[in-house]
Coordinates of C-alpha atoms in Angstrom, one line a residue:
Chain A
G21 CA 11.4 35.8 86.4
A22 CA 12.2 32.3 85.1
G23 CA 9.4 30.0 84.2
V24 CA 9.1 26.2 84.5
S25 CA 12.0 24.6 82.6
Q26 CA 12.2 21.0 81.3
S27 CA 15.0 18.9 79.9
P28 CA 15.7 17.5 77.5
S29 CA 13.4 19.3 75.0
N30 CA 13.4 16.3 72.7
K31 CA 14.4 12.7 73.4
V32 CA 14.5 9.8 70.9
T33 CA 15.1 6.4 72.4
E34 CA 14.8 2.7 71.4
K35 CA 12.1 0.5 72.7
G36 CA 13.1 -1.1 76.0
K37 CA 15.4 1.6 77.1
D38 CA 14.9 3.7 80.2
V39 CA 14.5 7.5 80.0
E40 CA 14.6 10.2 82.6
L41 CA 12.9 13.5 82.2
R42 CA 13.6 16.6 84.3
C43 CA 11.5 19.5 85.5
D44 CA 12.6 22.6 87.3
P45 CA 9.5 24.4 88.7
I46 CA 9.2 28.1 89.4
S47 CA 11.0 29.1 92.5
G48 CA 8.6 29.1 95.5
H49 CA 6.0 26.9 93.9
T50 CA 5.2 24.1 96.2
A51 CA 3.0 22.1 93.9
L52 CA 4.3 20.3 90.9
Y53 CA 2.4 18.3 88.3
W54 CA 3.3 15.9 85.4
Y55 CA 1.0 15.5 82.4
R56 CA 1.3 13.5 79.2
Q57 CA -0.1 14.7 75.9
R58 CA -0.4 12.4 73.0
L59 CA -0.5 13.8 69.5
G60 CA -3.8 15.7 68.9
Q61 CA -5.1 14.9 72.3
G62 CA -5.7 16.6 75.6
L63 CA -3.5 16.5 78.7
E64 CA -3.5 13.3 80.8
F65 CA -2.7 13.7 84.5
L66 CA 0.2 11.6 85.7
I67 CA 1.3 12.6 89.2
Y68 CA 1.1 15.5 91.6
F69 CA 3.5 16.6 94.3
Q70 CA 2.5 19.1 97.1
G71 CA 5.3 20.1 99.5
N72 CA 6.3 17.2 101.8
S73 CA 3.0 15.4 101.5
A74 CA 2.7 12.0 99.9
P75 CA 2.4 12.4 96.1
D76 CA -0.8 11.6 94.2
K77 CA 0.3 8.9 91.8
S78 CA -3.2 8.0 90.7
G79 CA -2.5 9.0 87.0
L80 CA 0.6 6.9 86.4
P81 CA -0.4 4.4 83.6
S82 CA 1.8 1.5 84.7
D83 CA 4.5 0.5 87.2
R84 CA 7.1 1.4 84.5
F85 CA 6.4 5.0 85.3
S86 CA 7.8 6.7 88.5
A87 CA 8.6 10.2 89.6
E88 CA 10.5 11.8 92.4
R89 CA 10.8 15.3 93.7
T90 CA 13.6 16.7 95.9
G91 CA 12.0 18.9 98.5
E92 CA 10.2 21.7 96.7
S93 CA 12.6 21.8 93.7
V94 CA 13.5 19.7 90.8
S95 CA 11.4 16.6 89.8
T96 CA 12.4 13.7 87.6
L97 CA 9.9 11.4 85.7
T98 CA 11.4 8.0 84.9
I99 CA 10.0 5.6 82.3
Q100 CA 11.5 2.2 82.4
R101 CA 11.5 -0.3 79.5
T102 CA 9.9 2.3 77.2
Q103 CA 7.3 1.2 74.7
Q104 CA 6.2 2.9 71.5
E105 CA 2.9 3.9 73.1
D106 CA 4.9 6.1 75.5
S107 CA 5.7 8.5 72.7
A108 CA 4.2 11.8 73.7
V109 CA 4.9 15.2 75.0
Y110 CA 5.5 15.2 78.8
L111 CA 4.5 18.4 80.4
C112 CA 5.4 19.7 83.8
A113 CA 3.5 22.4 85.6
S114 CA 3.9 24.2 89.0
S115 CA 1.8 26.4 91.2
R116 CA 2.0 28.2 94.5
S117 CA 0.3 26.7 97.4
G118 CA -3.4 27.8 97.5
E119 CA -3.1 29.3 94.0
E120 CA -5.3 27.8 91.3
T121 CA -3.2 28.6 88.2
Q122 CA -0.7 26.1 87.0
Y123 CA 2.2 27.3 84.9
F124 CA 3.4 24.9 82.3
G125 CA 6.9 24.2 81.1
P126 CA 7.7 23.7 77.3
G127 CA 7.5 20.0 77.6
T128 CA 9.8 17.1 76.6
R129 CA 8.9 15.4 73.3
L130 CA 9.6 11.7 73.6
L131 CA 9.8 9.4 70.7
V132 CA 10.2 5.7 71.2
L133 CA 11.3 3.9 68.1
Chain B
G2 CA -16.3 9.0 86.6
Q3 CA -14.9 12.1 85.2
N4 CA -15.8 13.3 81.7
I5 CA -15.2 16.6 79.8
D6 CA -16.6 17.2 76.4
Q7 CA -15.7 20.0 74.0
P8 CA -15.9 20.3 70.2
T9 CA -12.9 19.0 68.3
E10 CA -12.6 21.7 65.8
M11 CA -14.1 25.2 65.0
T12 CA -13.4 27.8 62.4
A13 CA -14.1 31.5 62.5
T14 CA -13.4 34.7 60.6
E15 CA -11.0 37.4 61.7
G16 CA -12.8 40.1 63.6
A17 CA -15.7 37.9 64.5
I18 CA -16.9 36.3 67.8
V19 CA -16.6 32.6 68.6
Q20 CA -18.0 30.6 71.6
I21 CA -16.3 27.4 72.6
N22 CA -18.5 25.2 74.8
C23 CA -17.4 22.7 77.4
T24 CA -19.6 20.3 79.4
Y25 CA -18.3 18.3 82.3
Q26 CA -19.3 15.5 84.7
T27 CA -17.0 15.2 87.7
S28 CA -17.1 14.5 91.4
G29 CA -15.9 17.1 93.8
F30 CA -16.0 20.0 91.3
N31 CA -13.7 22.8 92.5
G32 CA -13.2 25.1 89.6
L33 CA -12.9 25.3 85.8
F34 CA -10.0 26.5 83.8
W35 CA -9.4 27.5 80.2
Y36 CA -6.0 27.2 78.7
Q37 CA -4.7 28.2 75.3
Q38 CA -2.2 26.0 73.5
H39 CA -0.5 27.0 70.3
A40 CA 0.9 24.1 68.2
G41 CA 4.1 22.8 69.6
E42 CA 3.9 25.0 72.7
A43 CA 3.0 24.6 76.3
P44 CA -0.5 25.6 77.5
T45 CA -1.0 29.1 78.9
F46 CA -3.6 30.1 81.4
L47 CA -6.6 32.1 80.2
S48 CA -9.3 32.0 82.8
Y49 CA -10.6 30.4 86.0
N50 CA -14.2 30.1 87.2
V51 CA -15.3 28.7 90.4
L52 CA -18.6 30.5 90.9
D53 CA -21.5 30.8 88.4
G54 CA -21.4 33.7 86.0
L55 CA -19.3 35.5 83.5
E56 CA -15.7 36.5 84.0
E57 CA -14.4 39.0 81.5
K58 CA -10.8 39.6 80.7
G59 CA -10.2 41.8 77.7
R60 CA -11.2 40.0 74.5
F61 CA -11.7 36.8 76.3
S62 CA -14.7 35.9 78.6
S63 CA -15.5 32.7 80.4
F64 CA -18.9 31.6 81.7
L65 CA -19.8 28.8 84.2
S66 CA -23.0 27.2 85.3
R67 CA -22.3 24.6 88.0
S68 CA -25.9 23.3 88.0
K69 CA -25.6 22.5 84.3
G70 CA -22.0 21.3 84.3
Y71 CA -21.4 23.8 81.5
S72 CA -18.9 26.5 80.6
Y73 CA -18.0 28.5 77.5
L74 CA -15.1 30.5 76.4
L75 CA -16.0 33.6 74.3
L76 CA -13.4 35.2 72.1
K77 CA -14.2 38.6 70.6
E78 CA -12.6 40.6 67.8
L79 CA -10.8 37.4 66.6
Q80 CA -7.2 37.8 65.4
M81 CA -5.1 35.4 63.4
K82 CA -2.9 34.7 66.4
D83 CA -6.0 33.3 68.2
S84 CA -5.6 30.2 66.0
A85 CA -4.8 27.6 68.7
S86 CA -6.2 24.8 70.7
Y87 CA -8.4 25.7 73.7
L88 CA -8.4 23.3 76.6
C89 CA -11.1 23.1 79.1
A90 CA -10.0 21.7 82.5
V91 CA -11.9 20.9 85.7
R92 CA -10.3 20.8 89.1
S93 CA -11.5 17.9 91.1
S94 CA -10.9 17.7 94.9
F95 CA -10.8 14.4 96.5
S96 CA -9.8 12.7 99.8
G97 CA -6.5 14.0 101.2
G98 CA -7.2 17.6 100.2
Y99 CA -5.4 17.2 96.9
N100 CA -6.6 18.8 93.7
K101 CA -5.8 17.8 90.2
L102 CA -6.9 19.1 86.8
I103 CA -8.8 16.9 84.4
F104 CA -8.4 18.1 80.9
G105 CA -10.7 17.8 77.9
A106 CA -9.2 16.9 74.5
G107 CA -9.2 20.5 73.4
T108 CA -10.9 22.5 70.7
R109 CA -8.7 23.4 67.7
L110 CA -9.8 26.9 66.5
A111 CA -8.7 28.1 63.0
V112 CA -9.2 31.8 62.3
H113 CA -9.4 32.7 58.7
P114 CA -8.9 36.2 57.1

């Protein structure tokens, strides 16, 4: 079956512009996660959605970052007024409720010039 | 706080055995994961340990000692395709019943002929 998909695969933007990243989880997966991975580093948790519960936003680095999810489907991560330090790969993952394994999408490579 | 440590880089010879260690300090421990990540690709799930002991899955095994805050990933009969980063991640439960993964920085393994 289809895995987690993300778009765009690559995004180059200018400092100060807003960007929107999209994630389509695996169908039937109620949990959705966003992570950031800077070059040569591990994954940094950003935000977690579980069904209709309030999302865990504890990993968002600043108020320029926000994310939304429509029901148990697509999610968008928005970065406002991008900074060069936002350059990274943004990874989305999803999992079934009660299942431990997270399945990752291919990521969006963001470069802020 | 939360802290996960693993070696930055390791090298090994094709056909050999390599052990990648991970130590962690976290509140509300609720399981440890190992993921494999090839350069430029998304992480893929390798193993999950929540109880002490060894979990074997083909050429890969993972060990956990909760009292010591320690895990290792053992790779046997190394192949060139095993050259990748190996990410140790701890699931931490906290108020609200949510769980999130805290990732280490990853260990880059290079397998040589």
